[in-house]
Amino acid sequence: MRPRRRWLVAPIGFAAGMVLVSQVSPTRQEGLSFAQYRARVEPIFIAPRGGHGPGMSPCATCHVSSGTPLRLQPLQEDGSGGVFWSEEQSRRNFDVVSRLVVPGQPERSRLLRKALAVQAGGAPFHVGGKFFESQADPEWQIMANWVRAAGTSPDPAAAETSPPPLDFEFFRTCVQQVFLNKRQGRMECVHCHGGGSRGFARTLPEGRAFWNLEESRRNFEVLRRYVDPGYPLSSRFLTHPLAPEAGGDHFHSGGRRWFSRDDPEWQMLAAWVRGEASTCLSY
Ligand code: HEC
Ligand code: HEC
């Protein structure tokens, strides 16, 4: 085991001040081994990486109690400068981490893609930087083996199938209505996602009630970043505004729109993400 240092305990500032209620997800995915997670995967999150900042700090520096989807438990100190998580805390971490993977498919798992270099198949960006240059990285392999071992039907052909395309036409005519549609006591997406890096529901020009083709395309390009085609539960579009009790993310400044995955609107959007033909709800 590598030495672990004390400074790790202090999370860096950007997420400080957010008070989050700890909650254990009821939707932990089947097949993932807790024992293997605790022994092999979790140590990766606290391993020192020889520096500070993106690509160099231990994952836990930023991911302990932060507002990111990978929200780990606060670390404890063992009296000699080392840090650890109790078994109960590890179980909570396990619940959180499990939701960031697609059992059996490391390449499609957010946990594995986020810190992996783009040219090696990683996600386009990670505020925390890139830690793994290639999939051959030993730590990456440890995580990948854990995820792979959970595959229910090890069907390599299925794993390689390219994800279903996202239907732009359905997005334009139907999904965008969700951004505008009122629900009692809730604010519509368009009020907060009208611009900037999360602007998938651009502010409508004066006098217009819906987006034109060009604007729809731009909305689509932004929203795609929050969609993992084929996988509603790893698509932040569908998990961010979904209540944690129903399998959603722990935190969304914009609050919740869906309190159950049986909500017809959520179902409709999930079908779209899965690439299935979906019928538009009439509002
Ligand atoms: C310097 C701070 C920092 C470090 C260090 C860091 N991260 Fe992150 N990470 C973030 C932030 C901020 C976000 C949320 C914004 C984003 O998606 O980039 C994030 C998001 C993530 C997500 C969620 C992705 C998603 O789409 O839901 C995963 C998974 C993740 N990081 C994994 C890791 C791993 C694994 C490590 C260590 C090898 C690590 N991070 C190190 C700051 C950091
Ligand atoms: C009151 C303002 C507000 C409303 C309303 C709102 N959001 Fe958000 N949303 C935010 C803010 C602020 C963030 C970034 C911080 C966070 O993750 O909570 C965010 C983040 C997100 C993210 C994750 C973006 C990322 O960078 O990871 C998604 C997806 C999202 N919102 C979807 C929606 C959808 C869909 C709706 C409408 C059903 C909606 N939001 C309504 C304020 C809002």
mmCIF file of C-alpha atoms and ligand atoms in Angstrom, residues 12 14-15 44-47 49 51-63 66-72 97 99-101 109-116 123 125-132 139 143 198 225-226 234 236 239-240 249, ligand 1:
data_model
loop_
_atom_site.group_PDB
_atom_site.id
_atom_site.type_symbol
_atom_site.label_atom_id
_atom_site.label_comp_id
_atom_site.label_asym_id
_atom_site.label_seq_id
_atom_site.Cartn_x
_atom_site.Cartn_y
_atom_site.Cartn_z
ATOM 1 C CA ILE A 12 -10.160 21.999 -2.042
ATOM 2 C CA PHE A 14 -14.591 25.048 -4.886
ATOM 3 C CA ALA A 15 -17.138 22.778 -3.364
ATOM 4 C CA ILE A 44 -7.170 4.353 -6.075
ATOM 5 C CA PHE A 45 -9.246 7.299 -4.897
ATOM 6 C CA ILE A 46 -6.859 8.161 -2.081
ATOM 7 C CA ALA A 47 -3.538 7.231 -3.661
ATOM 8 C CA ARG A 49 -0.193 11.388 -7.136
ATOM 9 C CA GLY A 51 1.155 17.012 -6.645
ATOM 10 C CA HIS A 52 -1.771 19.339 -6.382
ATOM 11 C CA GLY A 53 -4.391 20.259 -8.915
ATOM 12 C CA PRO A 54 -5.923 18.661 -11.973
ATOM 13 C CA GLY A 55 -4.262 15.429 -12.989
ATOM 14 C CA MET A 56 -2.128 15.408 -9.839
ATOM 15 C CA SER A 57 -4.240 15.496 -6.688
ATOM 16 C CA PRO A 58 -5.700 12.314 -5.279
ATOM 17 C CA CYS A 59 -9.269 11.882 -6.518
ATOM 18 C CA ALA A 60 -10.541 12.240 -2.962
ATOM 19 C CA THR A 61 -9.149 15.751 -2.669
ATOM 20 C CA CYS A 62 -11.945 16.952 -4.894
ATOM 21 C CA HIS A 63 -14.415 14.135 -4.593
ATOM 22 C CA SER A 66 -18.180 17.774 -3.310
ATOM 23 C CA GLY A 67 -21.186 18.464 -5.472
ATOM 24 C CA THR A 68 -19.960 16.144 -8.229
ATOM 25 C CA PRO A 69 -21.686 12.857 -9.013
ATOM 26 C CA LEU A 70 -18.692 10.994 -7.571
ATOM 27 C CA ARG A 71 -19.312 12.140 -4.023
ATOM 28 C CA LEU A 72 -17.222 10.197 -1.538
ATOM 29 C CA VAL A 97 -19.458 4.652 -7.413
ATOM 30 C CA ARG A 99 -23.990 4.211 -10.232
ATOM 31 C CA LEU A 100 -21.199 5.619 -12.365
ATOM 32 C CA VAL A 101 -20.509 2.341 -14.095
ATOM 33 C CA SER A 109 -18.593 3.680 -17.618
ATOM 34 C CA ARG A 110 -18.303 7.273 -16.484
ATOM 35 C CA LEU A 111 -16.023 6.250 -13.642
ATOM 36 C CA LEU A 112 -13.523 4.948 -16.146
ATOM 37 C CA ARG A 113 -13.967 7.477 -18.894
ATOM 38 C CA LYS A 114 -13.710 10.637 -16.872
ATOM 39 C CA ALA A 115 -10.048 10.563 -15.876
ATOM 40 C CA LEU A 116 -8.921 8.756 -19.050
ATOM 41 C CA ALA A 123 -14.631 11.699 -21.809
ATOM 42 C CA PHE A 125 -13.508 16.860 -20.302
ATOM 43 C CA HIS A 126 -12.993 16.431 -16.602
ATOM 44 C CA VAL A 127 -12.496 19.407 -14.352
ATOM 45 C CA GLY A 128 -10.146 17.191 -12.340
ATOM 46 C CA GLY A 129 -7.895 16.568 -15.322
ATOM 47 C CA LYS A 130 -6.679 13.390 -16.985
ATOM 48 C CA PHE A 131 -4.900 10.764 -14.912
ATOM 49 C CA PHE A 132 -4.696 7.774 -17.209
ATOM 50 C CA GLU A 139 -5.060 1.501 -12.013
ATOM 51 C CA MET A 143 -11.258 -0.524 -12.159
ATOM 52 C CA ARG A 198 -25.047 24.237 -19.761
ATOM 53 C CA ARG A 225 -23.056 16.029 -23.386
ATOM 54 C CA TYR A 226 -25.472 14.926 -20.688
ATOM 55 C CA SER A 234 -25.968 7.059 -16.755
ATOM 56 C CA ARG A 236 -27.188 13.171 -16.399
ATOM 57 C CA THR A 239 -30.526 11.612 -13.382
ATOM 58 C CA HIS A 240 -29.845 15.229 -12.408
ATOM 59 C CA ASP A 249 -28.143 12.305 -8.536
HETATM 60 C C1 HEC B 1 -8.874 18.817 -8.977
HETATM 61 C C2 HEC B 1 -10.152 18.220 -8.604
HETATM 62 C C3 HEC B 1 -10.460 16.821 -9.084
HETATM 63 C C4 HEC B 1 -9.657 15.710 -9.022
HETATM 64 C C5 HEC B 1 -8.273 15.600 -8.443
HETATM 65 C C6 HEC B 1 -10.439 14.622 -9.571
HETATM 66 N N1 HEC B 1 -11.665 15.072 -9.991
HETATM 67 FE FE1 HEC B 1 -13.133 13.980 -10.853
HETATM 68 N N2 HEC B 1 -14.308 15.627 -11.017
HETATM 69 C C7 HEC B 1 -13.984 16.876 -10.554
HETATM 70 C C8 HEC B 1 -15.086 17.786 -10.824
HETATM 71 C C9 HEC B 1 -15.134 19.269 -10.451
HETATM 72 C C10 HEC B 1 -16.100 17.039 -11.451
HETATM 73 C C11 HEC B 1 -17.469 17.521 -11.983
HETATM 74 C C12 HEC B 1 -17.282 18.276 -13.261
HETATM 75 C C13 HEC B 1 -16.831 17.389 -14.409
HETATM 76 O O1 HEC B 1 -17.614 16.512 -14.802
HETATM 77 O O2 HEC B 1 -15.700 17.539 -14.857
HETATM 78 C C14 HEC B 1 -15.584 15.683 -11.541
HETATM 79 C C15 HEC B 1 -16.287 14.637 -12.059
HETATM 80 C C16 HEC B 1 -15.891 13.315 -11.995
HETATM 81 C C17 HEC B 1 -16.734 12.187 -12.304
HETATM 82 C C18 HEC B 1 -18.200 12.243 -12.637
HETATM 83 C C19 HEC B 1 -18.378 12.204 -14.089
HETATM 84 C C20 HEC B 1 -19.790 12.244 -14.561
HETATM 85 O O3 HEC B 1 -19.957 12.434 -15.756
HETATM 86 O O4 HEC B 1 -20.722 12.091 -13.774
HETATM 87 C C21 HEC B 1 -15.966 11.075 -12.171
HETATM 88 C C22 HEC B 1 -16.387 9.649 -12.399
HETATM 89 C C23 HEC B 1 -14.651 11.507 -11.740
HETATM 90 N N3 HEC B 1 -14.646 12.881 -11.651
HETATM 91 C C24 HEC B 1 -13.605 10.647 -11.483
HETATM 92 C C25 HEC B 1 -12.388 11.037 -10.942
HETATM 93 C C26 HEC B 1 -11.309 10.127 -10.623
HETATM 94 C C27 HEC B 1 -11.376 8.617 -10.824
HETATM 95 C C28 HEC B 1 -10.290 10.871 -10.127
HETATM 96 C C29 HEC B 1 -8.943 10.424 -9.675
HETATM 97 C C30 HEC B 1 -8.200 9.532 -10.553
HETATM 98 C C31 HEC B 1 -10.731 12.267 -10.128
HETATM 99 N N4 HEC B 1 -12.000 12.319 -10.637
HETATM 100 C C32 HEC B 1 -9.975 13.336 -9.683
HETATM 101 C C33 HEC B 1 -12.810 17.243 -9.923
HETATM 102 C C34 HEC B 1 -11.726 16.415 -9.689
#
